Short mmCIF file of C-alpha atoms in Angstrom, two decimals:
data_model
loop_
_atom_site.label_atom_id
_atom_site.label_comp_id
_atom_site.label_asym_id
_atom_site.label_seq_id
_atom_site.Cartn_x
_atom_site.Cartn_y
_atom_site.Cartn_z
CA UNK A 13 329.77 0.19 40.60
CA UNK A 14 327.86 3.25 39.38
CA UNK A 15 329.40 6.57 38.34
CA UNK A 16 327.50 9.80 38.16
CA UNK A 17 327.20 11.43 34.71
CA UNK A 18 329.03 14.80 34.96
CA UNK A 19 325.92 16.83 34.07
CA UNK A 20 324.02 15.26 37.01
CA UNK A 21 326.30 16.65 39.72
CA UNK A 22 324.45 19.71 41.06
CA UNK A 23 323.37 20.90 44.50
CA UNK A 24 324.27 18.42 47.19
CA UNK A 25 322.32 17.11 50.17
CA UNK A 26 323.28 14.79 53.00
CA UNK A 27 321.11 12.00 54.35
CA UNK A 28 321.85 8.97 56.50
CA UNK A 29 321.56 5.28 55.64
CA UNK A 30 321.50 3.09 58.74
CA UNK A 31 323.11 6.01 60.55
CA UNK A 32 325.95 6.54 58.06
CA UNK A 33 325.99 9.99 56.38
CA UNK A 34 325.79 9.90 52.57
CA UNK A 35 326.14 12.86 50.23
CA UNK A 36 323.88 12.85 47.16
CA UNK A 37 322.75 15.08 44.34
CA UNK A 38 319.57 16.92 45.37
CA UNK A 39 317.83 15.51 42.27
CA UNK A 40 318.54 11.87 43.16
CA UNK A 41 315.90 9.40 44.19
CA UNK A 42 316.77 7.57 47.41
CA UNK A 43 317.49 4.43 45.39
CA UNK A 44 319.79 6.27 42.95
CA UNK A 45 321.62 7.93 45.85
CA UNK A 46 322.16 4.56 47.55
CA UNK A 47 323.48 2.94 44.37
CA UNK A 48 325.78 5.91 43.68
CA UNK A 49 327.14 5.54 47.22
CA UNK A 50 327.91 1.86 46.62
CA UNK A 51 325.05 0.45 48.69
CA UNK A 52 323.98 -2.80 47.03
CA UNK A 53 321.38 -4.11 49.50
CA UNK A 54 318.73 -2.08 51.25
CA UNK A 55 316.21 -4.70 52.35
CA UNK A 56 315.78 -8.38 53.18
CA UNK A 57 312.82 -10.33 51.83
CA UNK A 58 309.91 -11.36 54.08
CA UNK A 59 309.89 -14.95 52.79
CA UNK A 60 313.53 -16.13 52.60
CA UNK A 61 315.35 -13.26 54.30
CA UNK A 62 317.74 -12.83 51.36
CA UNK A 63 319.25 -9.40 50.70
CA UNK A 64 317.88 -7.23 47.88
CA UNK A 65 318.73 -3.87 46.34
CA UNK A 66 317.28 -1.40 43.81
CA UNK A 67 316.60 -3.08 40.46
CA UNK A 68 314.05 -1.56 38.10
CA UNK A 69 314.32 2.06 39.29
CA UNK A 70 310.80 2.82 38.03
CA UNK A 71 308.39 1.70 40.74
CA UNK A 72 307.69 -1.83 39.61
CA UNK A 73 310.00 -4.34 41.29
CA UNK A 74 309.72 -3.30 44.96
CA UNK A 75 313.34 -4.42 45.53
CA UNK A 76 314.33 -0.94 46.76
CA UNK A 77 311.97 -0.91 49.76
CA UNK A 78 313.44 1.01 52.70
CA UNK A 79 312.27 2.70 55.87
CA UNK A 80 312.30 6.49 55.45
CA UNK A 81 312.00 8.70 58.53
CA UNK A 82 310.48 5.78 60.42
CA UNK A 83 307.93 4.75 57.78
CA UNK A 84 308.43 1.28 56.28
CA UNK A 85 307.75 -0.09 52.78
CA UNK A 86 308.76 3.11 50.98
CA UNK A 87 309.90 2.58 47.40
CA UNK A 88 313.29 4.28 47.35
CA UNK A 89 313.17 4.83 43.59
CA UNK A 90 309.99 6.92 43.85
CA UNK A 91 311.12 9.20 46.70
CA UNK A 92 313.41 12.16 46.12
CA UNK A 93 316.25 12.39 48.61
CA UNK A 94 316.13 15.34 51.06
CA UNK A 95 318.70 16.94 53.30
CA UNK A 96 318.59 15.29 56.74
CA UNK A 97 316.48 12.34 55.60
CA UNK A 98 316.86 9.22 57.76
CA UNK A 99 316.87 6.08 55.58
CA UNK A 100 317.15 2.60 57.05
CA UNK A 101 317.40 -0.97 55.77
CA UNK A 102 314.00 -2.67 55.78
CA UNK A 103 314.41 -6.03 57.46
CA UNK A 104 311.78 -8.56 56.38
CA UNK A 105 308.13 -7.64 56.32
CA UNK A 106 307.01 -4.13 57.08
CA UNK A 107 305.40 -4.00 60.53
CA UNK A 108 302.25 -1.91 60.32
CA UNK A 109 302.40 1.01 62.73
CA UNK A 110 299.26 0.06 64.65
CA UNK A 111 300.20 -3.58 64.69
CA UNK A 112 298.53 -5.28 67.64
CA UNK A 113 300.04 -8.17 69.55
CA UNK A 114 298.97 -11.50 68.07
CA UNK B 24 312.26 -47.50 36.78
CA UNK B 25 309.68 -44.94 35.73
CA UNK B 26 307.13 -46.20 33.25
CA UNK B 27 306.72 -44.11 30.12
CA UNK B 28 302.97 -44.05 29.76
CA UNK B 29 302.79 -41.34 27.14
CA UNK B 30 301.97 -43.73 24.35
CA UNK B 31 299.86 -46.23 26.25
CA UNK B 32 296.09 -45.85 26.01
CA UNK B 33 294.97 -44.37 29.33
CA UNK B 34 292.30 -45.84 31.61
CA UNK B 35 290.78 -42.42 31.98
CA UNK B 36 291.12 -38.97 30.46
CA UNK B 37 290.59 -35.89 32.60
CA UNK B 38 289.68 -32.84 30.53
CA UNK B 39 291.02 -29.80 32.38
CA UNK B 40 294.12 -29.37 34.53
CA UNK B 41 292.87 -26.76 36.99
CA UNK B 42 292.28 -27.51 40.67
CA UNK B 43 289.27 -29.72 39.89
CA UNK B 44 290.99 -31.71 37.14
CA UNK B 45 294.28 -31.91 39.03
CA UNK B 46 292.61 -33.13 42.25
CA UNK B 47 290.80 -35.84 40.29
CA UNK B 48 293.84 -36.88 38.26
CA UNK B 49 296.05 -37.09 41.35
CA UNK B 50 293.40 -39.06 43.26
CA UNK B 51 292.94 -41.51 40.39
CA UNK B 52 296.64 -41.98 39.79
CA UNK B 53 297.22 -42.77 43.48
CA UNK B 54 295.08 -45.88 42.92
CA UNK B 55 297.24 -46.94 40.00
CA UNK B 56 295.00 -45.77 37.16
CA UNK B 57 296.71 -44.67 33.97
CA UNK B 58 295.55 -41.06 33.78
CA UNK B 59 295.90 -38.60 30.92
CA UNK B 60 295.15 -34.91 31.61
CA UNK B 61 294.31 -32.78 28.58
CA UNK B 62 294.77 -29.14 29.53
CA UNK B 63 294.69 -25.82 27.78
CA UNK B 64 297.64 -23.41 27.74
CA UNK B 65 298.60 -20.68 30.18
CA UNK B 66 296.03 -18.24 28.79
CA UNK B 67 293.15 -20.52 29.78
CA UNK B 68 290.44 -18.86 31.90
CA UNK B 69 291.77 -20.61 34.97
CA UNK B 70 289.99 -19.87 38.25
CA UNK B 71 292.65 -22.00 39.98
CA UNK B 72 295.22 -19.23 39.49
CA UNK B 73 292.86 -16.41 40.42
CA UNK B 74 290.94 -17.56 43.48
CA UNK B 75 290.85 -16.30 47.06
CA UNK B 76 292.16 -19.57 48.60
CA UNK B 77 289.64 -19.93 51.41
CA UNK B 78 288.59 -23.27 52.87
CA UNK B 79 285.14 -22.07 53.81
CA UNK B 80 282.23 -23.81 55.52
CA UNK B 81 280.38 -20.83 57.02
CA UNK B 82 277.08 -20.18 55.24
CA UNK B 83 277.43 -22.91 52.60
CA UNK B 84 274.24 -24.84 51.86
CA UNK B 85 271.39 -22.33 52.04
CA UNK B 86 268.78 -23.88 49.74
CA UNK B 87 270.87 -27.06 49.49
CA UNK B 88 271.52 -28.81 52.85
CA UNK B 89 273.59 -31.61 51.30
CA UNK B 90 276.17 -28.98 50.35
CA UNK B 91 276.73 -28.12 54.05
CA UNK B 92 277.59 -31.75 54.85
CA UNK B 93 279.82 -32.04 51.77
CA UNK B 94 281.71 -28.86 52.70
CA UNK B 95 282.13 -29.87 56.35
CA UNK B 96 283.56 -33.20 55.23
CA UNK B 97 285.96 -31.37 52.93
CA UNK B 98 287.23 -29.11 55.72
CA UNK B 99 287.73 -32.17 57.96
CA UNK B 100 289.69 -34.02 55.25
CA UNK B 101 291.97 -31.07 54.42
CA UNK B 102 294.77 -32.03 56.88
CA UNK B 103 294.97 -35.45 55.18
CA UNK B 104 295.23 -33.86 51.72
CA UNK B 105 297.91 -31.39 52.84
CA UNK B 106 299.92 -34.18 54.49
CA UNK B 107 299.72 -36.51 51.49
CA UNK B 108 300.72 -33.78 49.05
CA UNK B 109 303.65 -32.91 51.32
CA UNK B 110 304.72 -36.54 51.37
CA UNK B 111 304.39 -36.86 47.57
CA UNK B 112 306.13 -33.61 46.64
CA UNK B 113 307.76 -31.98 49.68
CA UNK B 114 305.57 -28.92 49.00
CA UNK B 115 303.89 -27.34 52.03
CA UNK B 116 300.57 -25.90 50.86
CA UNK B 117 300.33 -23.63 53.92
CA UNK B 118 297.15 -25.13 55.35
CA UNK B 119 295.79 -23.07 58.27
CA UNK B 120 292.35 -23.72 59.76
CA UNK B 121 292.01 -21.44 62.79
CA UNK B 122 288.36 -20.65 62.01
CA UNK B 123 287.18 -17.67 59.98
CA UNK B 124 285.20 -14.48 60.35
CA UNK B 125 282.53 -12.57 58.46
CA UNK B 126 283.16 -8.99 59.61
CA UNK B 127 280.17 -6.62 59.37
CA UNK B 128 280.26 -2.84 59.06
CA UNK B 129 276.71 -2.14 60.26
CA UNK B 130 274.14 -3.72 62.54
CA UNK B 131 271.94 -4.28 59.52
CA UNK B 132 274.69 -6.18 57.72
CA UNK B 133 275.29 -8.33 60.80
CA UNK B 134 271.55 -9.05 61.16
CA UNK B 135 271.28 -10.02 57.48
CA UNK B 136 274.19 -12.44 57.82
CA UNK B 137 272.86 -13.96 61.04
CA UNK B 138 269.42 -14.27 59.46
CA UNK B 139 270.89 -16.21 56.54
CA UNK B 140 272.60 -18.63 58.94
CA UNK B 141 269.39 -19.10 60.95
CA UNK B 142 267.50 -19.87 57.70
CA UNK B 143 270.27 -22.28 56.65
CA UNK B 144 269.95 -24.18 59.92
CA UNK B 145 266.12 -24.25 59.84
CA UNK B 146 265.93 -25.99 56.45
CA UNK B 147 264.35 -29.44 56.39
CA UNK B 148 267.23 -31.91 56.54
CA UNK B 149 269.66 -29.15 57.49
CA UNK B 150 273.15 -30.14 58.56
CA UNK B 151 274.41 -27.82 61.30
CA UNK B 152 277.74 -26.09 61.26
CA UNK B 153 278.99 -24.37 64.40
CA UNK B 154 279.13 -20.58 64.54
CA UNK B 155 279.27 -17.73 67.04
CA UNK B 156 277.80 -14.24 66.67
CA UNK B 157 280.18 -11.68 68.23
CA UNK B 158 279.68 -7.99 69.03
CA UNK B 159 282.35 -5.34 68.49
CA UNK B 160 284.20 -5.97 71.75
CA UNK B 161 284.12 -9.74 71.38
CA UNK B 162 285.37 -9.41 67.80
CA UNK B 163 288.15 -7.04 68.84
CA UNK B 164 289.33 -9.54 71.45
CA UNK B 165 290.12 -11.99 68.63
CA UNK B 166 290.83 -9.55 65.77
CA UNK B 167 292.60 -6.65 67.54
CA UNK B 168 293.17 -4.75 64.27
CA UNK B 169 289.48 -4.03 63.56
CA UNK B 170 288.35 -0.42 63.28
CA UNK B 171 285.62 1.41 65.23
CA UNK B 172 283.07 0.97 62.41
CA UNK B 173 282.92 -2.82 62.82
CA UNK B 174 279.52 -3.70 64.32
CA UNK B 175 280.33 -7.33 64.94
CA UNK B 176 281.17 -10.58 63.26
CA UNK B 177 280.30 -14.20 62.76
CA UNK B 178 282.95 -16.77 63.58
CA UNK B 179 282.94 -20.36 62.35
CA UNK B 180 285.68 -22.59 63.83
CA UNK B 181 285.77 -24.87 60.76
CA UNK B 182 286.98 -22.22 58.31
CA UNK B 183 290.53 -21.75 57.11
CA UNK B 184 292.75 -21.05 54.12
CA UNK B 185 295.74 -22.34 52.17
CA UNK B 186 298.29 -21.03 49.73
CA UNK B 187 296.30 -22.00 46.64
CA UNK B 188 299.13 -21.36 44.19
CA UNK B 189 301.27 -23.86 46.09
CA UNK B 190 298.30 -26.26 46.17
CA UNK B 191 298.04 -26.02 42.39
CA UNK B 192 301.82 -26.49 42.09
CA UNK B 193 301.82 -29.45 44.50
CA UNK B 194 299.09 -31.31 42.60
CA UNK B 195 300.93 -30.85 39.33
CA UNK B 196 304.27 -31.82 40.90
CA UNK B 197 302.58 -34.94 42.28
CA UNK B 198 301.56 -35.92 38.75
CA UNK B 199 305.17 -36.84 38.15
CA UNK B 200 305.35 -39.03 41.26
CA UNK B 201 302.31 -40.99 40.06
CA UNK B 202 303.00 -41.16 36.33
CA UNK B 203 300.14 -38.93 35.19
CA UNK B 204 300.42 -38.11 31.48
CA UNK B 205 299.86 -34.34 31.60
CA UNK B 206 299.50 -32.57 28.27
CA UNK B 207 299.37 -28.76 28.15
CA UNK B 208 298.16 -26.91 25.04
CA UNK B 209 295.79 -29.81 24.33
CA UNK B 210 292.42 -28.06 24.10
CA UNK B 211 289.70 -30.62 23.40
CA UNK B 212 287.54 -29.76 20.41
CA UNK B 213 285.35 -32.85 20.15
CA UNK B 214 284.53 -35.97 22.14
CA UNK B 215 283.11 -38.93 20.22
CA UNK B 216 281.61 -41.80 22.27
CA UNK B 217 281.67 -45.08 20.37
CA UNK B 218 281.21 -48.64 21.68
CA UNK B 219 282.13 -47.72 25.24
CA UNK B 220 285.25 -45.81 24.26
CA UNK B 221 285.63 -42.04 24.12
CA UNK B 222 287.78 -40.45 21.42
CA UNK B 223 288.92 -36.96 22.41
CA UNK B 224 290.17 -34.88 19.53
CA UNK B 225 291.85 -31.56 18.94
CA UNK B 226 294.32 -29.86 16.63
CA UNK B 227 297.01 -31.92 18.41
CA UNK B 228 295.54 -35.31 17.46
CA UNK B 229 293.44 -37.68 19.52
CA UNK B 230 293.38 -39.79 22.69
CA UNK B 231 291.03 -42.72 23.37
CA UNK B 232 289.93 -44.07 26.75
CA UNK B 233 287.04 -46.05 28.27
CA UNK B 234 286.40 -43.30 30.82
CA UNK B 235 286.43 -39.53 30.67
CA UNK B 236 285.85 -36.80 33.27
CA UNK B 237 284.94 -33.31 32.15
CA UNK B 238 286.65 -30.96 34.61
CA UNK B 239 287.01 -28.12 32.15
CA UNK B 240 285.36 -25.41 34.24
CA UNK B 241 283.43 -23.02 32.04
CA UNK B 242 284.40 -25.23 29.08
CA UNK B 243 282.10 -27.96 30.41
CA UNK B 244 279.10 -26.08 28.96
CA UNK B 245 280.44 -26.75 25.46
CA UNK B 246 281.80 -30.27 26.06
CA UNK B 247 279.01 -31.86 28.15
CA UNK B 248 276.46 -32.24 25.31
CA UNK B 249 279.04 -34.30 23.38
CA UNK B 250 278.63 -37.06 26.00
CA UNK B 251 274.89 -36.65 26.59
CA UNK B 252 275.18 -34.27 29.55
CA UNK B 253 274.07 -30.71 30.18
CA UNK B 254 276.21 -28.23 32.12
CA UNK B 255 274.43 -24.91 32.42
CA UNK B 256 276.64 -22.16 33.83
CA UNK B 257 276.01 -18.59 34.84
CA UNK B 258 278.33 -15.68 34.49
CA UNK B 259 280.13 -14.65 37.69
CA UNK B 260 283.14 -12.39 37.59
CA UNK B 261 285.21 -11.59 40.67
CA UNK B 262 288.04 -9.17 41.35
CA UNK B 263 290.92 -9.42 43.79
CA UNK B 264 293.30 -6.76 45.13
CA UNK B 265 296.67 -7.76 46.64
CA UNK B 266 298.91 -5.57 48.79
CA UNK B 267 302.63 -5.67 49.38
CA UNK B 268 303.80 -7.99 52.13
CA UNK B 269 303.51 -6.91 55.74
CA UNK B 270 304.37 -8.46 59.09
CA UNK B 271 301.56 -10.77 60.32
CA UNK B 272 298.65 -8.81 61.81
CA UNK B 273 295.60 -10.92 60.92
CA UNK B 274 295.54 -14.27 62.68
CA UNK B 275 292.28 -15.46 61.06
CA UNK B 276 290.94 -15.35 57.50
CA UNK B 277 287.99 -13.02 56.96
CA UNK B 278 285.66 -13.85 54.08
CA UNK B 279 286.73 -10.70 52.19
CA UNK B 280 290.22 -10.07 53.63
CA UNK B 281 293.02 -12.50 54.36
CA UNK B 282 296.72 -12.24 55.00
CA UNK B 283 298.65 -14.94 53.19
CA UNK B 284 301.30 -17.06 54.84
CA UNK B 285 303.85 -14.94 52.96
CA UNK B 286 302.53 -11.63 54.31
CA UNK B 287 300.56 -10.10 51.42
CA UNK B 288 296.97 -9.09 52.09
CA UNK B 289 294.29 -10.24 49.65
CA UNK B 290 291.02 -8.31 49.36
CA UNK B 291 288.26 -9.99 47.42
CA UNK B 292 284.73 -11.29 47.14
CA UNK B 293 283.26 -9.01 44.48
CA UNK B 294 280.70 -10.67 42.25
CA UNK B 295 279.31 -9.37 38.97
CA UNK B 296 277.09 -10.93 36.36
CA UNK B 297 279.65 -10.07 33.72
CA UNK B 298 280.67 -12.66 31.20
CA UNK B 299 282.00 -10.24 28.65
CA UNK B 300 285.61 -9.49 29.48
CA UNK B 301 288.31 -9.50 32.14
CA UNK B 302 289.15 -5.79 32.15
CA UNK B 303 289.36 -4.58 35.76
CA UNK B 304 286.52 -2.35 36.95
CA UNK B 305 288.30 0.05 39.29
CA UNK B 306 285.06 1.35 40.76
CA UNK B 307 284.53 -2.16 42.15
CA UNK B 308 288.07 -2.58 43.47
CA UNK B 309 287.82 0.85 45.11
CA UNK B 310 284.74 -0.23 47.06
CA UNK B 311 286.48 -3.47 48.06
CA UNK B 312 289.57 -1.58 49.26
CA UNK B 313 287.49 1.03 51.09
CA UNK B 314 285.49 -1.61 52.96
CA UNK B 315 288.68 -3.51 53.85
CA UNK B 316 290.22 -0.31 55.29
CA UNK B 317 287.07 0.34 57.36
CA UNK B 318 287.39 -3.19 58.74
CA UNK B 319 291.16 -2.93 59.31
CA UNK B 320 292.30 0.73 59.25
CA UNK B 321 296.01 -0.17 59.27
CA UNK B 322 295.62 -1.48 55.69
CA UNK B 323 295.72 2.16 54.63
CA UNK B 324 299.50 2.05 55.03
CA UNK B 325 299.98 -0.67 52.42
CA UNK B 326 300.57 -0.28 48.70
CA UNK B 327 298.55 -2.34 46.26
CA UNK B 328 300.87 -4.42 44.10
CA UNK B 329 298.47 -6.48 41.99
CA UNK B 330 294.83 -6.63 40.96
CA UNK B 331 293.06 -9.10 38.74
CA UNK B 332 289.67 -10.33 37.68
CA UNK B 333 288.51 -13.84 36.83
CA UNK B 334 285.42 -15.83 36.03
CA UNK B 335 284.15 -18.26 38.64
CA UNK B 336 283.06 -21.75 37.60
CA UNK B 337 279.49 -21.02 38.65
CA UNK B 338 276.65 -23.47 38.21
CA UNK B 339 273.04 -22.23 38.07
CA UNK B 340 272.57 -22.44 41.86
CA UNK B 341 276.21 -21.96 42.84
CA UNK B 342 276.55 -25.50 44.25
CA UNK B 343 278.74 -28.24 42.75
CA UNK B 344 277.62 -30.56 39.96
CA UNK B 345 278.78 -34.17 39.81
CA UNK B 346 277.11 -36.49 37.33
CA UNK B 347 277.62 -39.55 35.18
CA UNK B 348 276.10 -39.62 31.71
CA UNK B 349 273.10 -41.95 31.42
CA UNK B 350 273.41 -42.09 27.64
CA UNK B 351 277.16 -42.78 27.75
CA UNK B 352 278.19 -44.44 31.05
CA UNK B 353 281.87 -43.86 31.77
CA UNK B 354 281.55 -40.15 30.98
CA UNK B 355 281.46 -37.96 34.09
CA UNK B 356 281.37 -34.25 34.65
CA UNK B 357 282.46 -32.32 37.71
CA UNK B 358 282.34 -28.62 38.35
CA UNK B 359 282.39 -26.47 41.43
CA UNK B 360 283.07 -22.89 42.34
CA UNK B 361 284.84 -24.06 45.51
CA UNK B 362 287.75 -25.93 43.96
CA UNK B 363 289.98 -25.11 46.94
CA UNK B 364 287.55 -25.95 49.76
CA UNK B 365 286.35 -29.14 48.07
CA UNK B 366 289.72 -30.41 46.80
CA UNK B 367 289.79 -33.35 49.29
CA UNK B 368 286.25 -34.40 48.32
CA UNK B 369 287.28 -34.39 44.69
CA UNK B 370 290.58 -36.21 45.26
CA UNK B 371 289.09 -38.90 47.52
CA UNK B 372 285.28 -39.33 47.46
CA UNK B 373 284.59 -38.30 43.86
CA UNK B 374 287.54 -40.39 42.68
CA UNK B 375 286.07 -43.42 44.48
CA UNK B 376 282.74 -42.85 42.70
CA UNK B 377 284.37 -42.55 39.29
CA UNK B 378 286.44 -45.69 39.89
CA UNK B 379 283.31 -47.59 41.03
CA UNK B 380 281.35 -46.24 38.07
CA UNK B 381 278.38 -45.24 40.24
CA UNK B 382 277.51 -42.12 42.18
CA UNK B 383 276.69 -42.93 45.82
CA UNK B 384 273.60 -41.37 47.42
CA UNK B 385 275.51 -38.56 49.12
CA UNK B 386 276.69 -37.42 45.68
CA UNK B 387 273.48 -38.06 43.74
CA UNK B 388 272.04 -34.83 45.19
CA UNK B 389 274.61 -32.94 43.16
CA UNK B 390 273.32 -34.06 39.75
CA UNK B 391 271.76 -31.54 37.38
CA UNK B 392 268.37 -33.17 37.96
CA UNK B 393 267.90 -30.59 40.73
CA UNK B 394 267.65 -27.89 38.05
CA UNK B 395 264.66 -29.67 36.46
CA UNK B 396 262.28 -29.91 39.42
CA UNK B 397 259.40 -28.05 37.67
CA UNK B 398 259.63 -30.43 34.72
CA UNK B 399 259.44 -33.44 37.07
CA UNK B 400 256.63 -32.10 39.28
#
């Protein structure tokens, strides 16, 4: 769906998305890297459970939420991708790390 | 076949389509009255779209015992209101009444809150509401997410919350089911009483009816004198901070922190005597957020997604005002800061009083005559 502009192909890094290795430009945000790799959905909503993917790419829409290196609710468009980064689909609401049993 | 009532003269005009006006209009229409609601547009100063959504009994009525009874009755009637709105519209307003907490961050704060409740219950004619004072360990047993700085809490089993945006939506959706003639962008400029009929006028034209209820929030101060009433208000601005959605971690509403049924966390309860503007004061929201994190340290992980400020509909003593004009019977005014908590009282009891044309004793206490005690003494 998206093609990289030729002047944006520079140093490359590799990260994983749900365990699958993806190669990206070192200057990409996580959201841009996912879109460039053809990933269309990276989270499901807490209310209806429907699938969502990066939309505004500027920190406003919160559709690109993912888990990064075990931390939920990260806005993929505001985080630069790093070599070895572990990105995962965020399913529903982010569970707070110290979440007690209800 | 639906009746087109747009052009018929209504039995009653409700000025204001916020939670107060909508509760009244829905309640009246359920009895078959032809109701016309004259509302402002979306930029109206509408507390109904800015409130914290608590159904709160705890601590209500200090200096005004009748308000405790009125609030307790409202909390008890909430399941009926939620069920009837669901049946009218299919909308679930997310009613949840597990009881609520006031969480205190120092012994002094806890003592001050307990002291206020003791004074409330010692008033002549006081109506009791149940409450428990809990220390840190007892609080943690029910609210496991509290931090080490929490000294204790006060729990009242009658408290709860709703999704107030869905409540607002449900009332307006129910208008259709009951044939309410709702008119947006119909700000009322003048009301002229004449021979038992009220003519309400604005740039849009005019509507005439034998009864009128002023439920225009802060706008009542301007409109009330036109029907021989007085609606003194004081300035009270509040701010609210909302986080992104998170998995449920807070089973009970806390007076300053609640997790909505959809997962977002609301932080609120600031109060300023500021009637000038609605620009956010970030120093205030910072204090609110800091206190919320001391109560529940895991909130630190969440991003803030929205903040806003709004004016409360605040009478001189903070308690509701319900009154019928002596000079122009048929003209009523109603205003309350607690439009969510009191919605059932407005939809049922106050509607009965307006239909009967007389305020029963339990409601007479809420007239503005209480503001004029020195003049009467």
